[in-house]
């Protein structure tokens, strides 16, 4: 009872807002904000850790790849295809009407200036992430001479552009640069 | 909560008397699954599957906790630790096969339980909450089963993880960051394997908690029954124990015969040989399929092959697959018929059969390669699947003329013979 009387005493004339209301709102807000901030590390710990991120660039020597050959490298624990296109393959890629493509890009946009024969893409089908065939020795290259994904039948052409099948996008071109004539740094 | 004629728990001795005053746990069990829970007297064997599902959950938790004592969730050794369980751990082969086939058995009985609900209108008022919680349990089961399948770190584990997390990549703009966040990397690796293990261990206990809510919600209106007519008098019910403990016990025996046959004679029949090849990020198996219990949903996922307005085909497939289960949440309000049981609904009965066939067709297509004619069949079957819930059920429940319902459960069982009706009560 005496508590109640005390509360009455601090009421500013009849406004109905008590000191206790302020304390209540302030305390709950502080706890709420604190609670939300606590979630931050809980969510963030799921993101790639420093050692995973540290693997996010890789250097590959391409000197041994003859025209018409390809190798599978590893970048971010995923396959990356490095292909030395023959002049005929470059020509085939350039002949395609870009406007007719599902994901319109020219071979030039997908390669580096002066290195148009070096087609470097992720070996990850843009449909559901399978590894397409065509980079290894003797693998089928599909009806457009590039890559063929056996999972759901997506066919890519010699610029690794999607031409047929369910995949929505061209094979992704990772960030890369030639650090010398024979070394390419991916990532 | 229960019917007024429910048996009351009476402590048998001083110890249970003492316990009943401090923590009435025996009373709780008695009222939940003992003689204190009156159940309709006419339940058929379709009502067996809830108990069987509870048994499977216990089976999975017991075998799973044991497997976790020998398994190592590290991408370098996970595959070998599973082989270690299979070859070196005493009885390890049996416990692992029991767990792997236990997952399949769990889904068999849960699908039977769900289709029991579909036919007998178990989702209808006043039992909507039981149904909604059941759908939550099913979603949790799917997540748990998927993550468990990743743990052996074979080829199917790895590529299954890649394809399923790739589904999130279909979400516009935030999809790829979400996928990377879920995996803790750019492809499934140690981070993903560890978190899947952690969650695979956690989720069964979450399921157990939701199962308790499911049973709690069930005990408010009491069990449904094959006539769909609510309990009216004491003669409509029998105590759960011993009547249904005995009946469920017999059903459990039949279930165990089938389960043990699989476990001891065909332990790998439902698995995929590719999962005995260690995970290889550089090479995809020729034919990626999920476990059989995901096939109908996988068929719906793959049925979308062309873009729909601005929504890419891949995203449509993902949305459709999740919607195929989310639509169950709306079932109590899509089927407006006041008659619960399919027995008394001549039109509904036919469409129910069509749905069963449709889901089986979807399941078959989901396990088949993604080629014609399976893609086209999946497309037609997917359309029918959604049409059943969103179009057929509302229309049928509006225009159908149901058959006459029995007056009571007792009448349905014994006919209108008054003396027969009174006999069990007198004996009791």
mmCIF file of C-alpha atoms in Angstrom, chain B residues 163-365:
data_model
loop_
_atom_site.group_PDB
_atom_site.id
_atom_site.type_symbol
_atom_site.label_atom_id
_atom_site.label_comp_id
_atom_site.label_asym_id
_atom_site.label_seq_id
_atom_site.Cartn_x
_atom_site.Cartn_y
_atom_site.Cartn_z
ATOM 1 C CA UNK B 163 21.681 -29.891 -55.159
ATOM 2 C CA UNK B 164 19.406 -29.240 -52.174
ATOM 3 C CA UNK B 165 21.335 -26.215 -50.906
ATOM 4 C CA UNK B 166 21.491 -25.143 -54.565
ATOM 5 C CA UNK B 167 17.706 -24.833 -54.385
ATOM 6 C CA UNK B 168 18.155 -21.828 -52.124
ATOM 7 C CA UNK B 169 20.430 -20.386 -54.795
ATOM 8 C CA UNK B 170 17.318 -20.062 -56.951
ATOM 9 C CA UNK B 171 15.977 -17.264 -54.740
ATOM 10 C CA UNK B 172 16.506 -13.959 -56.567
ATOM 11 C CA UNK B 173 19.273 -11.621 -55.337
ATOM 12 C CA UNK B 174 19.877 -13.151 -51.906
ATOM 13 C CA UNK B 175 19.920 -16.775 -53.086
ATOM 14 C CA UNK B 176 23.642 -17.210 -53.559
ATOM 15 C CA UNK B 177 24.666 -15.492 -50.296
ATOM 16 C CA UNK B 178 22.096 -17.645 -48.486
ATOM 17 C CA UNK B 179 23.495 -20.795 -50.067
ATOM 18 C CA UNK B 180 27.048 -19.836 -49.065
ATOM 19 C CA UNK B 181 25.847 -18.990 -45.563
ATOM 20 C CA UNK B 182 24.031 -22.326 -45.212
ATOM 21 C CA UNK B 183 27.089 -24.254 -46.345
ATOM 22 C CA UNK B 184 29.690 -22.087 -44.619
ATOM 23 C CA UNK B 185 31.641 -22.223 -47.871
ATOM 24 C CA UNK B 186 31.271 -22.256 -51.625
ATOM 25 C CA UNK B 187 30.591 -25.959 -51.841
ATOM 26 C CA UNK B 188 29.690 -28.592 -49.238
ATOM 27 C CA UNK B 189 32.745 -29.171 -47.060
ATOM 28 C CA UNK B 190 33.774 -29.532 -43.453
ATOM 29 C CA UNK B 191 31.729 -26.577 -42.227
ATOM 30 C CA UNK B 192 28.557 -27.912 -43.857
ATOM 31 C CA UNK B 193 29.165 -31.465 -42.654
ATOM 32 C CA UNK B 194 29.668 -30.335 -39.066
ATOM 33 C CA UNK B 195 26.599 -28.164 -38.891
ATOM 34 C CA UNK B 196 24.478 -30.848 -40.551
ATOM 35 C CA UNK B 197 25.664 -33.301 -37.920
ATOM 36 C CA UNK B 198 24.881 -30.874 -35.115
ATOM 37 C CA UNK B 199 21.384 -30.193 -36.478
ATOM 38 C CA UNK B 200 20.769 -33.831 -37.326
ATOM 39 C CA UNK B 201 21.405 -34.622 -33.670
ATOM 40 C CA UNK B 202 19.239 -31.752 -32.430
ATOM 41 C CA UNK B 203 16.156 -31.982 -34.656
ATOM 42 C CA UNK B 204 14.864 -35.404 -33.503
ATOM 43 C CA UNK B 205 14.480 -33.942 -30.021
ATOM 44 C CA UNK B 206 12.625 -30.987 -31.494
ATOM 45 C CA UNK B 207 10.426 -33.525 -33.290
ATOM 46 C CA UNK B 208 9.850 -35.326 -29.993
ATOM 47 C CA UNK B 209 8.765 -32.025 -28.439
ATOM 48 C CA UNK B 210 6.323 -31.306 -31.271
ATOM 49 C CA UNK B 211 5.040 -34.886 -31.003
ATOM 50 C CA UNK B 212 4.164 -34.146 -27.376
ATOM 51 C CA UNK B 213 2.226 -31.057 -28.510
ATOM 52 C CA UNK B 214 0.592 -33.191 -31.254
ATOM 53 C CA UNK B 215 -0.619 -35.714 -28.652
ATOM 54 C CA UNK B 216 -1.620 -32.965 -26.255
ATOM 55 C CA UNK B 217 -3.750 -31.384 -28.971
ATOM 56 C CA UNK B 218 -5.182 -34.829 -29.772
ATOM 57 C CA UNK B 219 -6.337 -35.395 -26.212
ATOM 58 C CA UNK B 220 -8.482 -32.268 -26.138
ATOM 59 C CA UNK B 221 -11.156 -33.519 -28.591
ATOM 60 C CA UNK B 222 -10.036 -37.166 -28.309
ATOM 61 C CA UNK B 223 -9.240 -39.515 -31.186
ATOM 62 C CA UNK B 224 -11.260 -39.464 -34.380
ATOM 63 C CA UNK B 225 -12.674 -42.739 -35.723
ATOM 64 C CA UNK B 226 -13.587 -44.399 -39.035
ATOM 65 C CA UNK B 227 -17.195 -43.167 -39.025
ATOM 66 C CA UNK B 228 -16.165 -39.582 -38.326
ATOM 67 C CA UNK B 229 -19.107 -39.379 -35.890
ATOM 68 C CA UNK B 230 -18.043 -37.852 -32.587
ATOM 69 C CA UNK B 231 -18.193 -39.806 -29.352
ATOM 70 C CA UNK B 232 -21.576 -39.360 -27.645
ATOM 71 C CA UNK B 233 -21.813 -41.851 -24.813
ATOM 72 C CA UNK B 234 -19.628 -44.111 -22.754
ATOM 73 C CA UNK B 235 -20.614 -47.099 -24.878
ATOM 74 C CA UNK B 236 -18.865 -45.408 -27.834
ATOM 75 C CA UNK B 237 -15.470 -45.737 -26.194
ATOM 76 C CA UNK B 238 -13.136 -48.229 -24.632
ATOM 77 C CA UNK B 239 -10.106 -47.382 -22.464
ATOM 78 C CA UNK B 240 -6.873 -47.018 -24.446
ATOM 79 C CA UNK B 241 -5.298 -49.598 -22.181
ATOM 80 C CA UNK B 242 -5.661 -52.551 -22.540
ATOM 81 C CA UNK B 243 -7.751 -52.376 -25.716
ATOM 82 C CA UNK B 244 -5.541 -50.284 -27.991
ATOM 83 C CA UNK B 245 -2.234 -51.052 -26.321
ATOM 84 C CA UNK B 246 -3.021 -54.645 -27.318
ATOM 85 C CA UNK B 247 -4.155 -53.743 -30.831
ATOM 86 C CA UNK B 248 -1.183 -51.412 -31.382
ATOM 87 C CA UNK B 249 1.100 -54.079 -29.957
ATOM 88 C CA UNK B 250 -0.093 -56.543 -32.564
ATOM 89 C CA UNK B 251 0.359 -53.908 -35.288
ATOM 90 C CA UNK B 252 3.852 -53.231 -33.977
ATOM 91 C CA UNK B 253 4.653 -56.936 -34.336
ATOM 92 C CA UNK B 254 3.525 -56.935 -37.968
ATOM 93 C CA UNK B 255 5.526 -53.771 -38.604
ATOM 94 C CA UNK B 256 8.633 -55.285 -37.013
ATOM 95 C CA UNK B 257 8.364 -58.362 -39.250
ATOM 96 C CA UNK B 258 8.556 -56.120 -42.304
ATOM 97 C CA UNK B 259 11.219 -53.856 -40.845
ATOM 98 C CA UNK B 260 13.454 -56.735 -39.741
ATOM 99 C CA UNK B 261 13.075 -58.387 -43.132
ATOM 100 C CA UNK B 262 14.481 -55.257 -44.724
ATOM 101 C CA UNK B 263 17.118 -54.810 -42.038
ATOM 102 C CA UNK B 264 18.505 -58.343 -42.143
ATOM 103 C CA UNK B 265 17.871 -59.489 -45.706
ATOM 104 C CA UNK B 266 17.818 -56.345 -47.888
ATOM 105 C CA UNK B 267 19.660 -53.699 -45.874
ATOM 106 C CA UNK B 268 20.864 -51.815 -48.961
ATOM 107 C CA UNK B 269 17.793 -52.249 -51.136
ATOM 108 C CA UNK B 270 16.551 -48.721 -50.423
ATOM 109 C CA UNK B 271 20.000 -47.115 -50.468
ATOM 110 C CA UNK B 272 22.064 -46.065 -53.434
ATOM 111 C CA UNK B 273 25.346 -47.820 -54.333
ATOM 112 C CA UNK B 274 26.959 -44.487 -55.287
ATOM 113 C CA UNK B 275 26.962 -43.542 -51.617
ATOM 114 C CA UNK B 276 29.626 -46.182 -51.001
ATOM 115 C CA UNK B 277 31.995 -44.036 -53.100
ATOM 116 C CA UNK B 278 33.689 -41.289 -51.050
ATOM 117 C CA UNK B 279 32.530 -37.739 -51.790
ATOM 118 C CA UNK B 280 34.313 -36.238 -54.791
ATOM 119 C CA UNK B 281 33.764 -32.562 -55.549
ATOM 120 C CA UNK B 282 35.223 -32.990 -59.023
ATOM 121 C CA UNK B 283 32.922 -35.662 -60.375
ATOM 122 C CA UNK B 284 29.143 -35.889 -60.372
ATOM 123 C CA UNK B 285 27.361 -39.257 -60.294
ATOM 124 C CA UNK B 286 25.522 -39.859 -63.559
ATOM 125 C CA UNK B 287 22.121 -40.077 -61.933
ATOM 126 C CA UNK B 288 21.470 -38.067 -58.765
ATOM 127 C CA UNK B 289 18.357 -39.143 -56.911
ATOM 128 C CA UNK B 290 17.256 -38.459 -53.368
ATOM 129 C CA UNK B 291 16.015 -41.196 -51.065
ATOM 130 C CA UNK B 292 12.688 -42.738 -52.115
ATOM 131 C CA UNK B 293 10.640 -40.779 -49.592
ATOM 132 C CA UNK B 294 11.498 -37.521 -51.332
ATOM 133 C CA UNK B 295 10.718 -38.737 -54.860
ATOM 134 C CA UNK B 296 7.199 -37.245 -55.226
ATOM 135 C CA UNK B 297 8.496 -33.826 -54.188
ATOM 136 C CA UNK B 298 11.619 -34.166 -56.329
ATOM 137 C CA UNK B 299 9.382 -34.912 -59.329
ATOM 138 C CA UNK B 300 7.454 -31.681 -58.686
ATOM 139 C CA UNK B 301 10.757 -29.787 -58.412
ATOM 140 C CA UNK B 302 11.914 -31.069 -61.788
ATOM 141 C CA UNK B 303 8.546 -30.648 -63.499
ATOM 142 C CA UNK B 304 9.230 -26.968 -64.151
ATOM 143 C CA UNK B 305 11.360 -26.760 -67.274
ATOM 144 C CA UNK B 306 10.515 -23.368 -68.722
ATOM 145 C CA UNK B 307 10.340 -19.859 -67.302
ATOM 146 C CA UNK B 308 6.993 -18.601 -66.062
ATOM 147 C CA UNK B 309 6.653 -14.879 -66.798
ATOM 148 C CA UNK B 310 9.588 -13.338 -64.932
ATOM 149 C CA UNK B 311 10.098 -16.286 -62.576
ATOM 150 C CA UNK B 312 12.895 -18.588 -63.737
ATOM 151 C CA UNK B 313 12.076 -22.287 -64.093
ATOM 152 C CA UNK B 314 14.451 -23.237 -61.290
ATOM 153 C CA UNK B 315 12.753 -20.924 -58.779
ATOM 154 C CA UNK B 316 9.313 -22.099 -59.876
ATOM 155 C CA UNK B 317 10.348 -25.680 -59.221
ATOM 156 C CA UNK B 318 11.580 -24.793 -55.744
ATOM 157 C CA UNK B 319 8.431 -22.837 -54.894
ATOM 158 C CA UNK B 320 6.218 -25.627 -56.188
ATOM 159 C CA UNK B 321 8.074 -28.261 -54.208
ATOM 160 C CA UNK B 322 7.684 -26.382 -50.940
ATOM 161 C CA UNK B 323 4.082 -25.448 -51.777
ATOM 162 C CA UNK B 324 3.285 -29.127 -52.258
ATOM 163 C CA UNK B 325 3.658 -29.530 -48.500
ATOM 164 C CA UNK B 326 2.615 -26.038 -47.408
ATOM 165 C CA UNK B 327 -0.773 -26.594 -49.074
ATOM 166 C CA UNK B 328 -1.457 -29.190 -46.364
ATOM 167 C CA UNK B 329 -1.513 -26.375 -43.814
ATOM 168 C CA UNK B 330 -4.646 -25.043 -45.529
ATOM 169 C CA UNK B 331 -6.346 -28.411 -45.896
ATOM 170 C CA UNK B 332 -8.768 -27.951 -42.949
ATOM 171 C CA UNK B 333 -10.153 -24.867 -44.705
ATOM 172 C CA UNK B 334 -10.037 -26.193 -48.275
ATOM 173 C CA UNK B 335 -12.196 -29.238 -47.560
ATOM 174 C CA UNK B 336 -15.424 -27.674 -46.276
ATOM 175 C CA UNK B 337 -17.505 -30.826 -46.131
ATOM 176 C CA UNK B 338 -19.033 -31.282 -42.662
ATOM 177 C CA UNK B 339 -18.719 -35.056 -43.082
ATOM 178 C CA UNK B 340 -15.320 -36.247 -41.932
ATOM 179 C CA UNK B 341 -15.034 -39.824 -43.065
ATOM 180 C CA UNK B 342 -14.434 -40.657 -46.717
ATOM 181 C CA UNK B 343 -16.659 -43.729 -46.251
ATOM 182 C CA UNK B 344 -19.740 -41.537 -46.480
ATOM 183 C CA UNK B 345 -18.485 -39.311 -49.315
ATOM 184 C CA UNK B 346 -18.992 -41.140 -52.635
ATOM 185 C CA UNK B 347 -17.400 -38.449 -54.843
ATOM 186 C CA UNK B 348 -14.544 -37.587 -52.498
ATOM 187 C CA UNK B 349 -13.692 -41.277 -52.230
ATOM 188 C CA UNK B 350 -12.927 -41.482 -55.957
ATOM 189 C CA UNK B 351 -10.782 -38.361 -55.934
ATOM 190 C CA UNK B 352 -8.945 -39.639 -52.888
ATOM 191 C CA UNK B 353 -8.013 -42.762 -54.815
ATOM 192 C CA UNK B 354 -6.920 -40.566 -57.735
ATOM 193 C CA UNK B 355 -4.661 -38.574 -55.387
ATOM 194 C CA UNK B 356 -3.046 -41.757 -54.075
ATOM 195 C CA UNK B 357 -2.335 -42.895 -57.634
ATOM 196 C CA UNK B 358 -1.115 -39.401 -58.569
ATOM 197 C CA UNK B 359 1.393 -39.344 -55.684
ATOM 198 C CA UNK B 360 2.613 -42.833 -56.600
ATOM 199 C CA UNK B 361 3.107 -41.686 -60.209
ATOM 200 C CA UNK B 362 4.996 -38.601 -58.985
ATOM 201 C CA UNK B 363 7.108 -40.853 -56.788
ATOM 202 C CA UNK B 364 7.960 -43.112 -59.707
ATOM 203 C CA UNK B 365 8.894 -40.145 -61.916
#
